[in-house]
XYZ file of C-alpha atoms in Angstrom:
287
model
C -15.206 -16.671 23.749
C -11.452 -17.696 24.303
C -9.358 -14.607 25.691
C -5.850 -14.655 26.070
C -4.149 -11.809 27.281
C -0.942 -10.901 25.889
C 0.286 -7.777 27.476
C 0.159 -9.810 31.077
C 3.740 -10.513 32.302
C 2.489 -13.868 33.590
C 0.543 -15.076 30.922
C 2.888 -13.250 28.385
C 2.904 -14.833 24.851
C 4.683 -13.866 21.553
C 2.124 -13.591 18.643
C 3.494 -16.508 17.191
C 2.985 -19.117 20.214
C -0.425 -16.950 20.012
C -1.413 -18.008 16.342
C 0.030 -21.236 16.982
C -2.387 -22.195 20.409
C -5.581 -24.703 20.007
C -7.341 -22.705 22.247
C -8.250 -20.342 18.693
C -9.031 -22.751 16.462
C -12.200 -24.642 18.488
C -15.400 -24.200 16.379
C -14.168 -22.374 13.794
C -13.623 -24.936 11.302
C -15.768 -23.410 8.765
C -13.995 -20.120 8.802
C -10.559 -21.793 8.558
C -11.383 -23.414 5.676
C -12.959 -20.672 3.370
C -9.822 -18.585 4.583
C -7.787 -21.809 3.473
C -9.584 -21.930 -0.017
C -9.368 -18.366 -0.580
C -5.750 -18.193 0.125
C -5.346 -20.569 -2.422
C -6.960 -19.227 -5.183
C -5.298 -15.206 -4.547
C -2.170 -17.456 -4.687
C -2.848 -18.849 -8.082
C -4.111 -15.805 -9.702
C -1.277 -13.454 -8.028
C 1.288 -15.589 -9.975
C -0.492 -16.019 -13.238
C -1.479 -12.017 -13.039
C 2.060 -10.943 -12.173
C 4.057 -13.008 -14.499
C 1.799 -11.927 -17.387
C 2.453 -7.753 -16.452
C 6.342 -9.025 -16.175
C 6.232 -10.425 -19.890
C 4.099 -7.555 -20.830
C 6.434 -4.911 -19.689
C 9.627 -6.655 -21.325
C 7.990 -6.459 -24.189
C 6.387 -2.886 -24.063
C 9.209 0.003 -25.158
C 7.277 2.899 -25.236
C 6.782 3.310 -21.596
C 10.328 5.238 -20.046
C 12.585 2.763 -18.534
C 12.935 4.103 -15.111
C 8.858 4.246 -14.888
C 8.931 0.766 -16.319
C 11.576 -0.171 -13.282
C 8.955 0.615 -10.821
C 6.342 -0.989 -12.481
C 8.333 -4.121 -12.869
C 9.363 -3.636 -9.161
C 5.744 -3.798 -7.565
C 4.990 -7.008 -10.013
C 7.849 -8.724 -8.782
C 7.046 -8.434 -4.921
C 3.444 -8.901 -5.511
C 4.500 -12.167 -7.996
C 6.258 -12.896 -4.623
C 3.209 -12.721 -2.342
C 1.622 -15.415 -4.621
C 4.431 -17.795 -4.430
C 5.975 -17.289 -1.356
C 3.941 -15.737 1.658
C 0.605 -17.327 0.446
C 1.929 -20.781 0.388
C 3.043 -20.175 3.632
C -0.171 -18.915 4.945
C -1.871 -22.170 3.664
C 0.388 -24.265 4.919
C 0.210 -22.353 8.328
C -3.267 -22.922 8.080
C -3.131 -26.849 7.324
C -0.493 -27.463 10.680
C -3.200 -25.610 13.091
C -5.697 -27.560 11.703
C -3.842 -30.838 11.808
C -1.939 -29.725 15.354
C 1.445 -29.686 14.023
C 2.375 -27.002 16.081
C 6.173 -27.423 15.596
C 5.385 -26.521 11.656
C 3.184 -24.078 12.631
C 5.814 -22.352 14.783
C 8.113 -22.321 11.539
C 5.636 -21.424 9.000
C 4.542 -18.123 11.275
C 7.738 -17.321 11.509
C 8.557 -17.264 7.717
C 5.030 -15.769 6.825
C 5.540 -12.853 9.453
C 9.039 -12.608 7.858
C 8.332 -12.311 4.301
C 5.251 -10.746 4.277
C 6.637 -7.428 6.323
C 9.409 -7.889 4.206
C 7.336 -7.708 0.639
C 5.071 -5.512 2.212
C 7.218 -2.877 3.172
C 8.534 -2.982 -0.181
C 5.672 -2.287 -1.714
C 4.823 0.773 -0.096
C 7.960 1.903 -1.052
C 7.532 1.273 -4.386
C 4.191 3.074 -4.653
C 5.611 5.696 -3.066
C 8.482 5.804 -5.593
C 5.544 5.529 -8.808
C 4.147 8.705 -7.065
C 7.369 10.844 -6.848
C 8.525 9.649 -10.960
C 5.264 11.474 -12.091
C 5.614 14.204 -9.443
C 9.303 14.984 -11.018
C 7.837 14.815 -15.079
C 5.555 17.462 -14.265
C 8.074 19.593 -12.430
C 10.902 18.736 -14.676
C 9.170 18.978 -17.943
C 11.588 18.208 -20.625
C 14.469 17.530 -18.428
C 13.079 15.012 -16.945
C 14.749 11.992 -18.844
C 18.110 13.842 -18.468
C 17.475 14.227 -14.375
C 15.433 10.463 -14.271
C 17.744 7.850 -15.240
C 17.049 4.327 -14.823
C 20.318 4.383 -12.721
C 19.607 6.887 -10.482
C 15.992 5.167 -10.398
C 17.549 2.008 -9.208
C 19.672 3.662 -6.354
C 16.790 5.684 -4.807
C 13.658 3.887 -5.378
C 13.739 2.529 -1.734
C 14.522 5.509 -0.324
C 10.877 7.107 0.312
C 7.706 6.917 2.362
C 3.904 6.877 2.995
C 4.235 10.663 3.769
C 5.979 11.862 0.411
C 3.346 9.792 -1.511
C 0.603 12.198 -0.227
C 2.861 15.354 -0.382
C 3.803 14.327 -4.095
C -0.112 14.137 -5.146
C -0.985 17.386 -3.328
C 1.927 19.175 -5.431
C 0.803 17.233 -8.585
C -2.985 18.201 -8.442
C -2.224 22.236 -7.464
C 0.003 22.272 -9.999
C -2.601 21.065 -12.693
C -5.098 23.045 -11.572
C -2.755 25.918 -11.569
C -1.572 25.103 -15.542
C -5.389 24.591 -16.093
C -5.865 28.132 -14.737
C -2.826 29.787 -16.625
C -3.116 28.353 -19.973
C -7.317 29.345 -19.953
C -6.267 33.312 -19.197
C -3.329 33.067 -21.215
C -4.343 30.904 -23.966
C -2.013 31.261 -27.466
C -2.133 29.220 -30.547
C 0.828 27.105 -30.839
C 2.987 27.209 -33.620
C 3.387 24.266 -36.233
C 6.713 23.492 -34.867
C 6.752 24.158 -31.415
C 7.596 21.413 -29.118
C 4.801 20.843 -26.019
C 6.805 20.453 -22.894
C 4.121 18.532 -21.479
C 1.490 16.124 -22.884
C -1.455 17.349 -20.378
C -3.775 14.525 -21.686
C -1.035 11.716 -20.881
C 0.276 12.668 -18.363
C -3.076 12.866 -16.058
C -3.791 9.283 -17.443
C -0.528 8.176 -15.861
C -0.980 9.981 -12.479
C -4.565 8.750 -12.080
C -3.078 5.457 -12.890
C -0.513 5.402 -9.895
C -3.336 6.762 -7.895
C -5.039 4.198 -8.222
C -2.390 1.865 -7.482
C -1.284 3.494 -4.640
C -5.216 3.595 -3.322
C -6.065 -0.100 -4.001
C -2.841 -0.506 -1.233
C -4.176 2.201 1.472
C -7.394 0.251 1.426
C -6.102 -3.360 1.492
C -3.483 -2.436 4.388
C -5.299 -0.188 6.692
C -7.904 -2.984 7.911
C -4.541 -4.632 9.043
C -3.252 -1.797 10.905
C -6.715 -0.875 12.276
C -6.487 -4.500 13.786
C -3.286 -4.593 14.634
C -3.719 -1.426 16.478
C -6.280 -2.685 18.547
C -4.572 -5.886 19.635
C -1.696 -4.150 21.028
C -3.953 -1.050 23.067
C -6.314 -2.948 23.688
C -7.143 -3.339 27.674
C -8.966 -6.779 27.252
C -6.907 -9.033 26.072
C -6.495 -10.942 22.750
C -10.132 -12.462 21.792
C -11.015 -15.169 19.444
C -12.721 -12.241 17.376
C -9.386 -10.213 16.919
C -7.560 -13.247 16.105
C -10.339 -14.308 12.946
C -10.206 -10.616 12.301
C -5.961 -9.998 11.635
C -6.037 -13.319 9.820
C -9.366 -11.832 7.589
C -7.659 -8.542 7.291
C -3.899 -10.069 6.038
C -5.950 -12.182 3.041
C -6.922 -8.547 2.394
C -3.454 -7.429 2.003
C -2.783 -10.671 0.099
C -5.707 -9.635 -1.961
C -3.576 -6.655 -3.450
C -1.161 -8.504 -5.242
C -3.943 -10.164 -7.407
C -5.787 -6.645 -7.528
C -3.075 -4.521 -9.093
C -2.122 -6.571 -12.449
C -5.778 -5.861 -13.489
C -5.148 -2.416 -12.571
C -2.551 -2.458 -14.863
C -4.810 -3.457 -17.684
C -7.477 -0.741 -17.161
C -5.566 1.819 -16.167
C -2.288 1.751 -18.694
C -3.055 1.484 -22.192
C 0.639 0.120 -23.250
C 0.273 -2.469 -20.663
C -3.020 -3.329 -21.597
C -2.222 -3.762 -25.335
C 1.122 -6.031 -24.418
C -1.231 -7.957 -22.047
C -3.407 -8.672 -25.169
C -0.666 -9.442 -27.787
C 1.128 -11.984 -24.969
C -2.414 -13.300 -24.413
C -3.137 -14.023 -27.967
C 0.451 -15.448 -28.781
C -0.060 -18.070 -26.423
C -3.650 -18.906 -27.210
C -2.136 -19.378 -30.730
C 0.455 -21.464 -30.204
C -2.064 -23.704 -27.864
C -4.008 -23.810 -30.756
C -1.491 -25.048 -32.741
């Protein structure tokens, strides 16, 4: 098995003259090509996925605009995974095969570029989805007066892995805590008394971004577990580790098709645009 230590002053290497070396690619032929193929095809239905939750949401008004901004955020860098960093990857793919190692040396370069790029952005944008329905539950009904799509806009970038999972710890006490309350303290509600909260709705929407926000953990932390490895590891970089980080990125590439369908199950007024876009333009195909 070739070995190729990287962490060696002598025989030091930068990972791109690393997934750029012959030395990786001898009798794995097979393996290049279904990663080829499949790279392809998460390419094609990123962008046809993405661009039909971007018409969708233009054309959806009952979801609240800043919520929509974040949304429309995540389907924009994943639309860009499809028609950027994919592209890339194949054509990475097609100058190892073909031993065009000066394109190769480009093409890393611009896939590692764009990809950490995109990829750090959507992390922050999940993390952003989770603190919008962390602040409707605190804020109740000043929540569109304290959430404006401005404000939305100027801090959406601003947040991280950790306040994602100390957002949905506060979200779930606090409904179990309102669960509690309202069952010991339970009054009927008069005709036209306003509820602060819609209970029902609003779990729907958190359980959506959960979801969202899940899908990611699970397509990135193969990556990182790899990645991790590589760089601690004591024996060098192996022909195994190498099929494995380029296994585990179609993974991560493999999110940007995953989350438009999550936007059809999970949000009904995304779902329902999906369907009226779908059936405009099987109509006028028809036609």
């Amino acid at each position: 098995m070739a070995q190729t230590n990287f962490t060696d002053d002598e025989n030091q290497k930068t990972f791109i003259e690393l997934w750029c070396s012959a030395e990786f690619i001898i009798g794995v032929d097979s393996e290049l090509l279904f990663i080829s193929a499949l790279n392809i095809f998460l390419s094609i239905s990123a962008f046809l996925g993405n661009t039909l939750i971007l018409v969708a949401l233009y054309k959806e008004t009952s979801l609240y605009p800043p919520s929509k901004l974040l949304y429309r955020n995540l389907a924009i860098t994943d639309l860009c995974v499809g028609i950027i960093v994919e592209p890339l990857y194949v054509a990475y793919w097609t100058s190892v095969v073909n031993k065009r190692w000066n394109i190769c040396h480009y093409t890393s370069f611009a896939m590692g570029f764009w990809a950490s790029t995109l990829c750090a952005v959507s992390f922050l944008t999940s993390t952003a989805i989770s603190v919008d329905r962390l602040l409707a539950l605190l804020l109740g009904l000043r929540y569109r007066q304290v959430v404006t799509l401005r404000r939305t806009c100027i801090i959406a970038f601003a947040l991280c892995l950790v306040t994602t999972a100390f957002a949905y710890t506060n979200i779930f006490c606090t409904l179990r805590h309102n669960q509690i309350h309202v069952q010991n303290h339970f009054a009927p509600r008069q005709p036209n008394q306003e509820i602060p909260l819609n209970i029902t709705r609003y779990r729907k929407a958190v359980y959506s971004a959960l979801w969202v926000q899940g899908t990611l953990v699970v397509c990135y932390l193969p990556l990182n577990i790899v990645n991790t490895y590589a760089l601690t590891s004591q024996r060098g970089f192996s022909l195994s580790v190498y099929l494995a980080w380029h296994f585990t990125s179609t993974l991560v590439f493999l999110n940007s098709s995953l989350n438009p369908l999550l936007y059809c199950w999970k949000i009904r007024e995304v779902r329902q645009a999906v369907k009226e876009t779908l059936r405009q333009i099987f109509c006028c195909s028809s036609q």
